[in-house]
mmCIF file of C-alpha atoms in Angstrom:
data_model
loop_
_atom_site.group_PDB
_atom_site.id
_atom_site.type_symbol
_atom_site.label_atom_id
_atom_site.label_comp_id
_atom_site.label_asym_id
_atom_site.label_seq_id
_atom_site.Cartn_x
_atom_site.Cartn_y
_atom_site.Cartn_z
ATOM 1 C CA MET A 1 -190.470 27.750 -175.141
ATOM 2 C CA SER A 2 -189.208 30.316 -172.642
ATOM 3 C CA LEU A 3 -190.814 28.315 -169.830
ATOM 4 C CA PHE A 4 -189.056 25.150 -171.055
ATOM 5 C CA ARG A 5 -185.700 26.947 -171.144
ATOM 6 C CA PHE A 6 -186.311 28.228 -167.634
ATOM 7 C CA GLU A 7 -187.091 24.737 -166.306
ATOM 8 C CA LEU A 8 -184.126 23.209 -168.145
ATOM 9 C CA ARG A 9 -181.761 25.843 -166.805
ATOM 10 C CA LYS A 10 -183.091 25.265 -163.287
ATOM 11 C CA LEU A 11 -182.793 21.493 -163.574
ATOM 12 C CA LEU A 12 -179.609 21.005 -165.588
ATOM 13 C CA PHE A 13 -177.644 24.209 -166.050
ATOM 14 C CA ASN A 14 -176.981 25.114 -162.448
ATOM 15 C CA ARG A 15 -173.667 25.056 -160.644
ATOM 16 C CA LYS A 16 -174.191 21.775 -158.777
ATOM 17 C CA THR A 17 -175.457 19.856 -161.773
ATOM 18 C CA LEU A 18 -172.776 21.210 -164.098
ATOM 19 C CA LEU A 19 -170.126 20.145 -161.587
ATOM 20 C CA LEU A 20 -171.742 16.701 -161.438
ATOM 21 C CA LEU A 21 -171.734 16.489 -165.250
ATOM 22 C CA LEU A 22 -168.050 17.402 -165.325
ATOM 23 C CA CYS A 23 -167.253 14.672 -162.809
ATOM 24 C CA LEU A 24 -169.335 12.208 -164.786
ATOM 25 C CA PHE A 25 -167.506 13.068 -167.990
ATOM 26 C CA VAL A 26 -164.187 12.374 -166.276
ATOM 27 C CA LEU A 27 -165.520 9.097 -164.858
ATOM 28 C CA TYR A 28 -166.939 7.953 -168.191
ATOM 29 C CA SER A 29 -163.702 8.870 -169.947
ATOM 30 C CA VAL A 30 -161.710 6.752 -167.501
ATOM 31 C CA VAL A 31 -164.139 3.858 -168.009
ATOM 32 C CA GLY A 32 -163.769 4.060 -171.780
ATOM 33 C CA LEU A 33 -159.982 4.294 -171.548
ATOM 34 C CA THR A 34 -159.315 1.593 -168.979
ATOM 35 C CA SER A 35 -161.810 -0.930 -170.353
ATOM 36 C CA THR A 36 -159.731 -1.021 -173.530
ATOM 37 C CA MET A 37 -156.282 -0.809 -171.964
ATOM 38 C CA PHE A 38 -156.999 -3.565 -169.427
ATOM 39 C CA LEU A 39 -157.659 -6.099 -172.182
ATOM 40 C CA ILE A 40 -154.606 -5.396 -174.302
ATOM 41 C CA GLY A 41 -151.411 -3.438 -173.780
ATOM 42 C CA GLY A 42 -150.291 -0.206 -175.413
ATOM 43 C CA ASN A 43 -150.497 0.881 -179.020
ATOM 44 C CA ASP A 44 -147.739 -1.479 -180.140
ATOM 45 C CA SER A 45 -149.564 -4.517 -178.758
ATOM 46 C CA TYR A 46 -152.821 -3.441 -180.339
ATOM 47 C CA ARG A 47 -151.198 -2.862 -183.726
ATOM 48 C CA ALA A 48 -149.518 -6.246 -183.528
ATOM 49 C CA TYR A 49 -152.836 -7.881 -182.624
ATOM 50 C CA GLU A 50 -154.579 -6.213 -185.574
ATOM 51 C CA GLU A 51 -151.905 -7.445 -187.975
ATOM 52 C CA LEU A 52 -152.076 -10.993 -186.615
ATOM 53 C CA ALA A 53 -155.884 -11.038 -186.541
ATOM 54 C CA ALA A 54 -156.113 -9.753 -190.127
ATOM 55 C CA ALA A 55 -154.468 -12.959 -191.335
ATOM 56 C CA TRP A 56 -156.963 -15.080 -189.373
ATOM 57 C CA GLU A 57 -160.135 -13.215 -190.276
ATOM 58 C CA GLY A 58 -162.839 -14.851 -192.326
ATOM 59 C CA SER A 59 -164.608 -18.207 -192.306
ATOM 60 C CA PHE A 60 -163.756 -21.034 -189.920
ATOM 61 C CA ASP A 61 -160.369 -22.707 -190.500
ATOM 62 C CA SER A 62 -159.791 -26.087 -188.845
ATOM 63 C CA GLU A 63 -155.987 -25.759 -188.867
ATOM 64 C CA LYS A 64 -156.099 -22.395 -187.131
ATOM 65 C CA ALA A 65 -158.653 -23.802 -184.708
ATOM 66 C CA ALA A 66 -156.322 -26.672 -183.785
ATOM 67 C CA GLU A 67 -153.407 -24.281 -183.256
ATOM 68 C CA ALA A 68 -155.570 -21.951 -181.150
ATOM 69 C CA GLU A 69 -156.878 -24.841 -179.056
ATOM 70 C CA MET A 70 -153.366 -26.020 -178.203
ATOM 71 C CA ILE A 71 -152.319 -22.530 -177.073
ATOM 72 C CA TYR A 72 -155.575 -22.046 -175.190
ATOM 73 C CA HIS A 73 -155.146 -25.231 -173.149
ATOM 74 C CA GLU A 74 -151.597 -24.221 -172.198
ATOM 75 C CA VAL A 75 -152.696 -20.755 -171.113
ATOM 76 C CA SER A 76 -155.919 -21.801 -169.361
ATOM 77 C CA ALA A 77 -153.982 -24.260 -167.209
ATOM 78 C CA ARG A 78 -152.108 -21.250 -165.819
ATOM 79 C CA TYR A 79 -154.710 -18.465 -165.734
ATOM 80 C CA GLY A 80 -158.067 -20.262 -165.698
ATOM 81 C CA THR A 81 -160.745 -20.583 -168.358
ATOM 82 C CA ASP A 82 -162.231 -17.065 -168.282
ATOM 83 C CA ALA A 83 -161.268 -15.440 -171.599
ATOM 84 C CA ARG A 84 -161.297 -11.869 -170.267
ATOM 85 C CA MET A 85 -159.146 -12.814 -167.289
ATOM 86 C CA ILE A 86 -156.655 -14.531 -169.608
ATOM 87 C CA ALA A 87 -156.584 -11.446 -171.837
ATOM 88 C CA ARG A 88 -155.832 -9.203 -168.861
ATOM 89 C CA SER A 89 -153.047 -11.509 -167.718
ATOM 90 C CA VAL A 90 -151.314 -11.649 -171.119
ATOM 91 C CA LYS A 91 -152.321 -8.254 -172.533
ATOM 92 C CA ASP A 92 -148.811 -7.620 -173.900
ATOM 93 C CA GLN A 93 -148.796 -10.931 -175.813
ATOM 94 C CA PRO A 94 -151.152 -10.378 -178.764
ATOM 95 C CA GLU A 95 -150.483 -13.804 -180.283
ATOM 96 C CA ILE A 96 -151.881 -15.484 -177.169
ATOM 97 C CA ILE A 97 -154.885 -13.148 -177.056
ATOM 98 C CA LEU A 98 -155.553 -13.996 -180.689
ATOM 99 C CA ALA A 99 -155.426 -17.736 -179.965
ATOM 100 C CA VAL A 100 -157.805 -17.371 -177.012
ATOM 101 C CA ASN A 101 -160.228 -15.306 -179.085
ATOM 102 C CA TYR A 102 -160.092 -17.759 -181.989
ATOM 103 C CA HIS A 103 -160.749 -20.657 -179.617
ATOM 104 C CA ALA A 104 -163.829 -18.849 -178.352
ATOM 105 C CA TYR A 105 -164.858 -18.259 -181.967
ATOM 106 C CA THR A 106 -164.472 -21.986 -182.659
ATOM 107 C CA GLU A 107 -166.911 -22.724 -179.853
ATOM 108 C CA ARG A 108 -169.393 -20.243 -181.331
ATOM 109 C CA VAL A 109 -169.184 -21.965 -184.713
ATOM 110 C CA GLU A 110 -169.788 -25.332 -183.045
ATOM 111 C CA GLU A 111 -172.793 -23.861 -181.254
ATOM 112 C CA TYR A 112 -174.136 -22.406 -184.512
ATOM 113 C CA TRP A 113 -174.258 -25.841 -186.147
ATOM 114 C CA ASN A 114 -175.050 -28.127 -183.208
ATOM 115 C CA GLY A 115 -176.850 -25.810 -180.790
ATOM 116 C CA THR A 116 -176.966 -25.301 -177.060
ATOM 117 C CA PRO A 117 -176.934 -28.270 -174.656
ATOM 118 C CA PRO A 118 -180.380 -29.908 -174.317
ATOM 119 C CA GLU A 119 -180.471 -29.157 -170.597
ATOM 120 C CA SER A 120 -179.769 -25.460 -171.143
ATOM 121 C CA ALA A 121 -182.412 -23.061 -169.812
ATOM 122 C CA GLU A 122 -181.621 -20.576 -172.589
ATOM 123 C CA ASN A 123 -183.657 -20.153 -175.743
ATOM 124 C CA SER A 124 -183.057 -22.820 -178.390
ATOM 125 C CA TYR A 125 -180.201 -21.962 -180.736
ATOM 126 C CA GLY A 126 -178.293 -23.869 -183.407
ATOM 127 C CA ILE A 127 -179.153 -25.430 -186.753
ATOM 128 C CA ALA A 128 -179.228 -29.091 -185.665
ATOM 129 C CA LEU A 129 -181.065 -28.402 -182.407
ATOM 130 C CA LEU A 130 -183.773 -26.320 -184.077
ATOM 131 C CA GLN A 131 -184.220 -28.876 -186.864
ATOM 132 C CA GLY A 132 -184.589 -31.646 -184.303
ATOM 133 C CA LYS A 133 -187.196 -29.777 -182.270
ATOM 134 C CA ILE A 134 -189.140 -28.811 -185.382
ATOM 135 C CA ALA A 135 -189.141 -32.427 -186.584
ATOM 136 C CA GLU A 136 -190.377 -33.542 -183.169
ATOM 137 C CA LEU A 137 -193.288 -31.107 -183.274
ATOM 138 C CA GLU A 138 -194.123 -32.149 -186.828
ATOM 139 C CA SER A 139 -194.261 -35.792 -185.775
ATOM 140 C CA GLN A 140 -196.771 -34.786 -183.085
ATOM 141 C CA GLY A 141 -198.876 -32.794 -185.548
ATOM 142 C CA LYS A 142 -198.223 -29.474 -183.794
ATOM 143 C CA GLN A 143 -197.491 -27.328 -186.846
ATOM 144 C CA ASP A 144 -200.119 -24.764 -185.796
ATOM 145 C CA THR A 145 -198.643 -24.077 -182.363
ATOM 146 C CA PHE A 146 -196.753 -20.983 -181.261
ATOM 147 C CA ALA A 147 -193.690 -23.094 -180.418
ATOM 148 C CA TYR A 148 -193.538 -24.432 -183.975
ATOM 149 C CA ARG A 149 -193.803 -20.954 -185.517
ATOM 150 C CA GLU A 150 -191.155 -19.625 -183.126
ATOM 151 C CA LEU A 151 -188.673 -22.398 -183.872
ATOM 152 C CA SER A 152 -189.292 -22.221 -187.627
ATOM 153 C CA ALA A 153 -188.724 -18.471 -187.685
ATOM 154 C CA ALA A 154 -185.516 -18.869 -185.649
ATOM 155 C CA LEU A 155 -184.207 -21.574 -187.994
ATOM 156 C CA GLN A 156 -184.964 -19.494 -191.073
ATOM 157 C CA ARG A 157 -183.176 -16.461 -189.660
ATOM 158 C CA LEU A 158 -180.193 -18.523 -188.586
ATOM 159 C CA GLU A 159 -179.815 -20.078 -192.029
ATOM 160 C CA GLU A 160 -180.087 -16.656 -193.686
ATOM 161 C CA LEU A 161 -177.350 -15.224 -191.447
ATOM 162 C CA GLY A 162 -174.980 -18.105 -192.137
ATOM 163 C CA GLU A 163 -171.993 -19.319 -190.147
ATOM 164 C CA PRO A 164 -170.302 -16.550 -188.138
ATOM 165 C CA GLU A 165 -166.901 -15.296 -189.271
ATOM 166 C CA PHE A 166 -163.897 -14.321 -187.202
ATOM 167 C CA VAL A 167 -163.090 -10.614 -186.982
ATOM 168 C CA GLY A 168 -160.618 -8.893 -184.674
ATOM 169 C CA ALA A 169 -162.753 -6.000 -183.403
ATOM 170 C CA LEU A 170 -161.552 -5.293 -179.872
ATOM 171 C CA LEU A 171 -162.705 -1.661 -179.907
ATOM 172 C CA TRP A 172 -166.310 -2.657 -180.594
ATOM 173 C CA GLU A 173 -166.260 -5.564 -178.166
ATOM 174 C CA ASN A 174 -165.186 -3.224 -175.374
ATOM 175 C CA LEU A 175 -167.628 -0.530 -176.428
ATOM 176 C CA PHE A 176 -170.595 -2.900 -176.443
ATOM 177 C CA ASN A 177 -169.529 -4.241 -173.062
ATOM 178 C CA ASN A 178 -169.650 -0.695 -171.697
ATOM 179 C CA TRP A 179 -173.044 -0.078 -173.266
ATOM 180 C CA GLY A 180 -174.669 -3.446 -172.662
ATOM 181 C CA GLU A 181 -173.558 -4.736 -169.259
ATOM 182 C CA HIS A 182 -175.088 -4.123 -165.819
ATOM 183 C CA MET A 183 -172.191 -1.803 -165.015
ATOM 184 C CA MET A 184 -173.811 0.705 -167.368
ATOM 185 C CA GLN A 185 -176.923 0.863 -165.190
ATOM 186 C CA PHE A 186 -174.898 1.917 -162.167
ATOM 187 C CA LEU A 187 -172.699 4.363 -164.059
ATOM 188 C CA LEU A 188 -175.586 5.949 -165.965
ATOM 189 C CA PHE A 189 -178.899 5.446 -164.203
ATOM 190 C CA VAL A 190 -177.678 6.155 -160.672
ATOM 191 C CA PRO A 191 -176.414 9.672 -161.576
ATOM 192 C CA LEU A 192 -179.544 10.174 -163.673
ATOM 193 C CA ALA A 193 -181.692 9.678 -160.561
ATOM 194 C CA PHE A 194 -179.878 12.511 -158.756
ATOM 195 C CA VAL A 195 -180.056 14.827 -161.776
ATOM 196 C CA ILE A 196 -183.821 14.396 -162.296
ATOM 197 C CA ALA A 197 -184.889 14.145 -158.644
ATOM 198 C CA PRO A 198 -185.226 17.931 -158.011
ATOM 199 C CA VAL A 199 -187.640 18.546 -160.911
ATOM 200 C CA PHE A 200 -190.700 18.642 -158.601
ATOM 201 C CA ALA A 201 -189.329 17.707 -155.186
ATOM 202 C CA MET A 202 -187.296 20.908 -154.815
ATOM 203 C CA GLU A 203 -190.406 23.105 -155.052
ATOM 204 C CA ARG A 204 -192.548 20.745 -152.982
ATOM 205 C CA SER A 205 -190.017 20.770 -150.165
ATOM 206 C CA SER A 206 -190.197 24.580 -149.980
ATOM 207 C CA GLY A 207 -193.980 24.753 -150.424
ATOM 208 C CA MET A 208 -193.658 26.846 -153.578
ATOM 209 C CA ASP A 209 -195.257 24.311 -155.915
ATOM 210 C CA ASN A 210 -198.856 25.352 -155.203
ATOM 211 C CA LEU A 211 -198.093 28.978 -155.979
ATOM 212 C CA ILE A 212 -196.141 28.145 -159.137
ATOM 213 C CA LEU A 213 -198.788 25.771 -160.445
ATOM 214 C CA SER A 214 -201.490 28.410 -160.002
ATOM 215 C CA SER A 215 -199.535 31.169 -161.771
ATOM 216 C CA ARG A 216 -200.624 32.752 -165.023
ATOM 217 C CA ASN A 217 -198.598 30.174 -166.994
ATOM 218 C CA GLY A 218 -201.056 27.495 -165.979
ATOM 219 C CA ARG A 219 -200.585 24.057 -164.457
ATOM 220 C CA ARG A 220 -200.467 22.167 -167.755
ATOM 221 C CA LYS A 221 -197.848 24.418 -169.339
ATOM 222 C CA ILE A 222 -195.599 24.225 -166.295
ATOM 223 C CA VAL A 223 -195.864 20.451 -165.958
ATOM 224 C CA THR A 224 -195.233 20.055 -169.704
ATOM 225 C CA ALA A 225 -192.143 22.255 -169.452
ATOM 226 C CA LYS A 226 -190.886 20.161 -166.538
ATOM 227 C CA LEU A 227 -191.452 16.904 -168.410
ATOM 228 C CA LEU A 228 -189.676 18.234 -171.494
ATOM 229 C CA SER A 229 -186.774 19.486 -169.393
ATOM 230 C CA THR A 230 -186.580 16.026 -167.785
ATOM 231 C CA LEU A 231 -186.324 14.380 -171.215
ATOM 232 C CA ALA A 232 -183.717 16.900 -172.358
ATOM 233 C CA ALA A 233 -181.646 16.421 -169.199
ATOM 234 C CA SER A 234 -181.716 12.625 -169.499
ATOM 235 C CA THR A 235 -180.648 12.881 -173.153
ATOM 236 C CA VAL A 236 -177.701 15.091 -172.188
ATOM 237 C CA VAL A 237 -176.527 12.672 -169.483
ATOM 238 C CA VAL A 238 -176.863 9.606 -171.725
ATOM 239 C CA ALA A 239 -175.173 11.401 -174.652
ATOM 240 C CA LEU A 240 -172.322 12.308 -172.308
ATOM 241 C CA TYR A 241 -171.896 8.643 -171.389
ATOM 242 C CA LEU A 242 -172.048 7.491 -175.006
ATOM 243 C CA ALA A 243 -169.618 10.113 -176.283
ATOM 244 C CA ALA A 244 -167.045 9.686 -173.498
ATOM 245 C CA THR A 245 -166.952 5.881 -173.572
ATOM 246 C CA PHE A 246 -166.797 5.834 -177.372
ATOM 247 C CA LEU A 247 -164.160 8.555 -177.738
ATOM 248 C CA PHE A 248 -161.825 7.357 -174.997
ATOM 249 C CA GLY A 249 -162.279 3.726 -176.011
ATOM 250 C CA PHE A 250 -161.118 4.726 -179.500
ATOM 251 C CA LEU A 251 -158.219 7.044 -178.606
ATOM 252 C CA PRO A 252 -155.771 4.451 -177.209
ATOM 253 C CA HIS A 253 -155.638 2.617 -180.532
ATOM 254 C CA GLY A 254 -157.003 5.003 -183.156
ATOM 255 C CA SER A 255 -158.662 2.287 -185.245
ATOM 256 C CA PHE A 256 -162.272 1.567 -186.216
ATOM 257 C CA HIS A 257 -161.344 -1.877 -187.518
ATOM 258 C CA GLY A 258 -164.323 -4.217 -187.702
ATOM 259 C CA TRP A 259 -166.946 -1.496 -188.056
ATOM 260 C CA ASP A 260 -168.487 -3.166 -191.127
ATOM 261 C CA ALA A 261 -168.413 -6.753 -189.822
ATOM 262 C CA ALA A 262 -171.588 -8.676 -188.997
ATOM 263 C CA ILE A 263 -172.596 -8.288 -185.367
ATOM 264 C CA GLN A 264 -172.414 -12.076 -184.957
ATOM 265 C CA SER A 265 -168.630 -11.602 -185.042
ATOM 266 C CA ILE A 266 -168.875 -9.867 -181.652
ATOM 267 C CA PRO A 267 -168.918 -12.607 -178.955
ATOM 268 C CA ALA A 268 -171.762 -11.099 -176.910
ATOM 269 C CA TYR A 269 -173.948 -10.899 -180.035
ATOM 270 C CA ALA A 270 -173.063 -14.249 -181.612
ATOM 271 C CA ARG A 271 -176.658 -15.431 -181.078
ATOM 272 C CA SER A 272 -178.278 -12.279 -182.367
ATOM 273 C CA MET A 273 -180.742 -12.799 -185.205
ATOM 274 C CA PHE A 274 -180.455 -9.268 -186.577
ATOM 275 C CA PRO A 275 -178.691 -8.887 -189.957
ATOM 276 C CA TRP A 276 -176.832 -5.766 -188.891
ATOM 277 C CA LYS A 277 -173.302 -4.526 -189.269
ATOM 278 C CA VAL A 278 -171.320 -3.471 -186.218
ATOM 279 C CA TRP A 279 -171.772 0.247 -186.927
ATOM 280 C CA GLN A 280 -175.524 -0.273 -187.213
ATOM 281 C CA LEU A 281 -175.612 -2.009 -183.839
ATOM 282 C CA ALA A 282 -173.661 0.907 -182.363
ATOM 283 C CA ALA A 283 -176.257 3.354 -183.717
ATOM 284 C CA VAL A 284 -179.170 1.223 -182.482
ATOM 285 C CA GLY A 285 -177.486 0.761 -179.096
ATOM 286 C CA ALA A 286 -176.965 4.504 -178.663
ATOM 287 C CA ALA A 287 -180.601 5.196 -179.580
ATOM 288 C CA TRP A 288 -181.721 2.445 -177.195
ATOM 289 C CA LEU A 289 -179.817 3.911 -174.254
ATOM 290 C CA ILE A 290 -181.289 7.344 -174.957
ATOM 291 C CA PHE A 291 -184.784 5.862 -175.163
ATOM 292 C CA THR A 292 -184.496 3.759 -171.996
ATOM 293 C CA GLY A 293 -182.876 6.666 -170.157
ATOM 294 C CA ALA A 294 -185.825 8.865 -171.101
ATOM 295 C CA ALA A 295 -188.333 6.245 -169.899
ATOM 296 C CA TYR A 296 -186.515 5.855 -166.566
ATOM 297 C CA SER A 297 -186.331 9.639 -166.204
ATOM 298 C CA LEU A 298 -190.108 9.958 -166.576
ATOM 299 C CA ILE A 299 -190.504 7.377 -163.807
ATOM 300 C CA ILE A 300 -188.204 9.482 -161.624
ATOM 301 C CA CYS A 301 -190.189 12.567 -162.599
ATOM 302 C CA PHE A 302 -193.414 10.935 -161.427
ATOM 303 C CA ILE A 303 -191.806 9.914 -158.128
ATOM 304 C CA SER A 304 -190.484 13.472 -157.679
ATOM 305 C CA SER A 305 -193.997 14.850 -158.150
ATOM 306 C CA ARG A 306 -195.140 12.739 -155.202
ATOM 307 C CA MET A 307 -192.232 13.347 -152.838
ATOM 308 C CA LYS A 308 -191.207 16.318 -150.721
ATOM 309 C CA SER A 309 -187.536 15.359 -150.599
ATOM 310 C CA GLN A 310 -184.965 15.166 -153.366
ATOM 311 C CA MET A 311 -183.057 12.463 -151.519
ATOM 312 C CA GLY A 312 -186.285 10.555 -150.972
ATOM 313 C CA THR A 313 -187.006 10.736 -154.704
ATOM 314 C CA ALA A 314 -183.516 9.507 -155.556
ATOM 315 C CA GLY A 315 -183.772 6.765 -152.932
ATOM 316 C CA VAL A 316 -187.075 5.392 -154.233
ATOM 317 C CA SER A 317 -185.864 5.597 -157.854
ATOM 318 C CA LEU A 318 -182.682 3.707 -157.033
ATOM 319 C CA ALA A 319 -184.598 1.146 -154.976
ATOM 320 C CA ILE A 320 -186.755 0.359 -158.033
ATOM 321 C CA LEU A 321 -183.622 -0.040 -160.153
ATOM 322 C CA PHE A 322 -181.759 -2.188 -157.626
ATOM 323 C CA VAL A 323 -184.740 -4.480 -156.999
ATOM 324 C CA ASN A 324 -184.950 -5.116 -160.744
ATOM 325 C CA VAL A 325 -181.205 -5.755 -160.956
ATOM 326 C CA GLY A 326 -181.441 -8.123 -157.999
ATOM 327 C CA LEU A 327 -184.281 -10.105 -159.581
ATOM 328 C CA ALA A 328 -182.401 -10.403 -162.867
ATOM 329 C CA ALA A 329 -179.275 -11.608 -161.067
ATOM 330 C CA MET A 330 -181.034 -14.422 -159.182
ATOM 331 C CA GLY A 331 -180.641 -16.971 -161.966
ATOM 332 C CA ASP A 332 -182.718 -18.878 -164.476
ATOM 333 C CA ALA A 333 -185.063 -20.406 -161.888
ATOM 334 C CA VAL A 334 -186.296 -16.987 -160.760
ATOM 335 C CA ALA A 335 -186.430 -15.678 -164.328
ATOM 336 C CA GLN A 336 -188.640 -18.587 -165.401
ATOM 337 C CA ARG A 337 -191.032 -18.108 -162.491
ATOM 338 C CA LEU A 338 -191.353 -14.345 -162.808
ATOM 339 C CA GLY A 339 -191.283 -14.394 -166.608
ATOM 340 C CA ALA A 340 -192.286 -11.028 -168.080
ATOM 341 C CA LEU A 341 -191.519 -9.210 -164.819
ATOM 342 C CA VAL A 342 -187.832 -9.975 -165.337
ATOM 343 C CA ASP A 343 -187.868 -9.659 -169.127
ATOM 344 C CA PHE A 344 -189.360 -6.169 -168.996
ATOM 345 C CA GLY A 345 -187.835 -5.016 -165.735
ATOM 346 C CA LEU A 346 -185.328 -2.167 -165.820
ATOM 347 C CA ALA A 347 -182.442 -4.579 -165.283
ATOM 348 C CA ASN A 348 -182.940 -6.419 -168.586
ATOM 349 C CA VAL A 349 -184.948 -4.161 -170.844
ATOM 350 C CA THR A 350 -182.399 -1.344 -170.611
ATOM 351 C CA LEU A 351 -179.508 -3.610 -171.672
ATOM 352 C CA MET A 352 -178.965 -3.692 -175.434
ATOM 353 C CA LYS A 353 -177.240 -7.070 -175.025
ATOM 354 C CA GLU A 354 -180.414 -8.605 -173.577
ATOM 355 C CA VAL A 355 -182.749 -7.023 -176.118
ATOM 356 C CA PHE A 356 -180.686 -7.390 -179.299
ATOM 357 C CA GLY A 357 -178.228 -10.146 -178.375
ATOM 358 C CA GLY A 358 -180.466 -13.145 -178.958
ATOM 359 C CA TYR A 359 -183.779 -14.272 -180.355
ATOM 360 C CA LYS A 360 -186.775 -14.059 -178.049
ATOM 361 C CA VAL A 361 -190.392 -13.747 -179.157
ATOM 362 C CA PHE A 362 -193.705 -13.500 -177.334
ATOM 363 C CA ASP A 363 -197.112 -14.896 -178.196
ATOM 364 C CA VAL A 364 -199.473 -11.928 -178.581
ATOM 365 C CA PHE A 365 -202.908 -13.029 -179.784
ATOM 366 C CA GLY A 366 -201.299 -15.794 -181.829
ATOM 367 C CA MET A 367 -198.660 -13.507 -183.366
ATOM 368 C CA CYS A 368 -194.905 -13.829 -182.793
ATOM 369 C CA ILE A 369 -193.755 -10.436 -181.530
ATOM 370 C CA SER A 370 -190.016 -9.957 -181.057
ATOM 371 C CA TYR A 371 -188.472 -8.832 -177.787
ATOM 372 C CA PRO A 372 -187.333 -5.403 -179.086
ATOM 373 C CA VAL A 373 -190.839 -4.555 -180.341
ATOM 374 C CA MET A 374 -192.406 -5.656 -177.059
ATOM 375 C CA ALA A 375 -189.762 -3.757 -175.103
ATOM 376 C CA VAL A 376 -190.533 -0.528 -176.981
ATOM 377 C CA PHE A 377 -194.243 -1.019 -176.349
ATOM 378 C CA VAL A 378 -193.859 -1.819 -172.636
ATOM 379 C CA LEU A 379 -191.390 0.979 -171.921
ATOM 380 C CA GLY A 380 -193.476 3.421 -173.949
ATOM 381 C CA ALA A 381 -196.580 2.439 -171.987
ATOM 382 C CA ILE A 382 -194.759 2.821 -168.652
ATOM 383 C CA ALA A 383 -193.426 6.237 -169.696
ATOM 384 C CA ALA A 384 -196.891 7.346 -170.831
ATOM 385 C CA VAL A 385 -198.459 6.216 -167.534
ATOM 386 C CA ALA A 386 -195.732 8.047 -165.586
ATOM 387 C CA ALA A 387 -196.321 11.263 -167.563
ATOM 388 C CA PHE A 388 -200.098 10.971 -167.198
ATOM 389 C CA GLY A 389 -199.767 10.293 -163.472
ATOM 390 C CA THR A 390 -197.605 13.386 -163.129
ATOM 391 C CA TYR A 391 -200.242 15.545 -164.816
ATOM 392 C CA ARG A 392 -203.063 14.100 -162.731
ATOM 393 C CA GLY A 393 -201.155 14.394 -159.494
ATOM 394 C CA GLN A 394 -200.284 18.032 -160.050
ATOM 395 C CA LYS A 395 -203.829 18.914 -161.120
ATOM 396 C CA SER A 396 -205.137 18.115 -157.644
ATOM 397 C CA ARG A 397 -202.460 20.335 -156.089
ATOM 398 C CA ALA A 398 -203.129 23.464 -158.117
ATOM 399 C CA LEU A 399 -204.869 26.285 -156.286
ATOM 400 C CA PRO A 400 -208.203 27.515 -157.696
#
């Protein structure tokens, strides 16, 4: 335990790293604050929006939908069709923001019943679309195929969840955007690479690693202490991001409204097949970021054990991240060709929106395995290989 504390103090609790953590806390606080304030004005506007939205919450209402559509068309003619851009342009007019949000909700209800366009490259979604595809497979006698089981399971889950309801939950929408968009990878994983990089590279650059690894503490104990300190450091950095974005996203408005709503009420998770409440998704999302941060940190740790330069370690780690982000951003055509490489690359598998925001299953020996389960398995396997490679690499460097 004393060796672990020593390694953790050397890696995390030094002057440079503590200064970096302080700067990160300020940055994350600003992100949490501004991401909320940019979408709606001050406290008065938010309170007014909450009061207006409370009267519109619940199941779909055709009269409210017609009113919202009329306002939306007037506003979109001036500001464009992007809902977030409209919200930023009229952030001090809560009645317009409400109409825009309800119009978007109307489209989600339509999609729930009728499904995605037939030409869409996304996974099949929607009651009518799934029923049609299932009927088509039944007419072809393909009830024993993976596609039939996948579509049937999706239809059953969708019917159990029921039609989405409208809830005004701006705090949670902004929070999940901060936790589930690609911006998070740059704000969180880039600093994480610089924090973890020195774990082995600092001693290798000075030539002290051979002497340390052959000390009376033993190679295995030292490497274990370094791996544990890496996991602890990554947890601290991720927890800092989670706490700052949550706290400073909440402070401007001081309301947890919508915490007990179904996650399908949040636009980014309208297609999710998980029967969770918003607060449950927040808990799962926080745990997911900690888990994925730990897996990425072990990859960095392995790279550090092979490099003699901290900057080289950080550079290689960031190159791996950016290549994955680039592949994921190249569109559906690339995603379909590369398949699992994109699905389980760092760009997608670390985003809670990608993992929990839809319904994706994989055929594993005839069984339908969901994306989250596969993601845990793949990331766990990668982390285990990285840890094992670190042990094996350092074993060959220890002096007799």
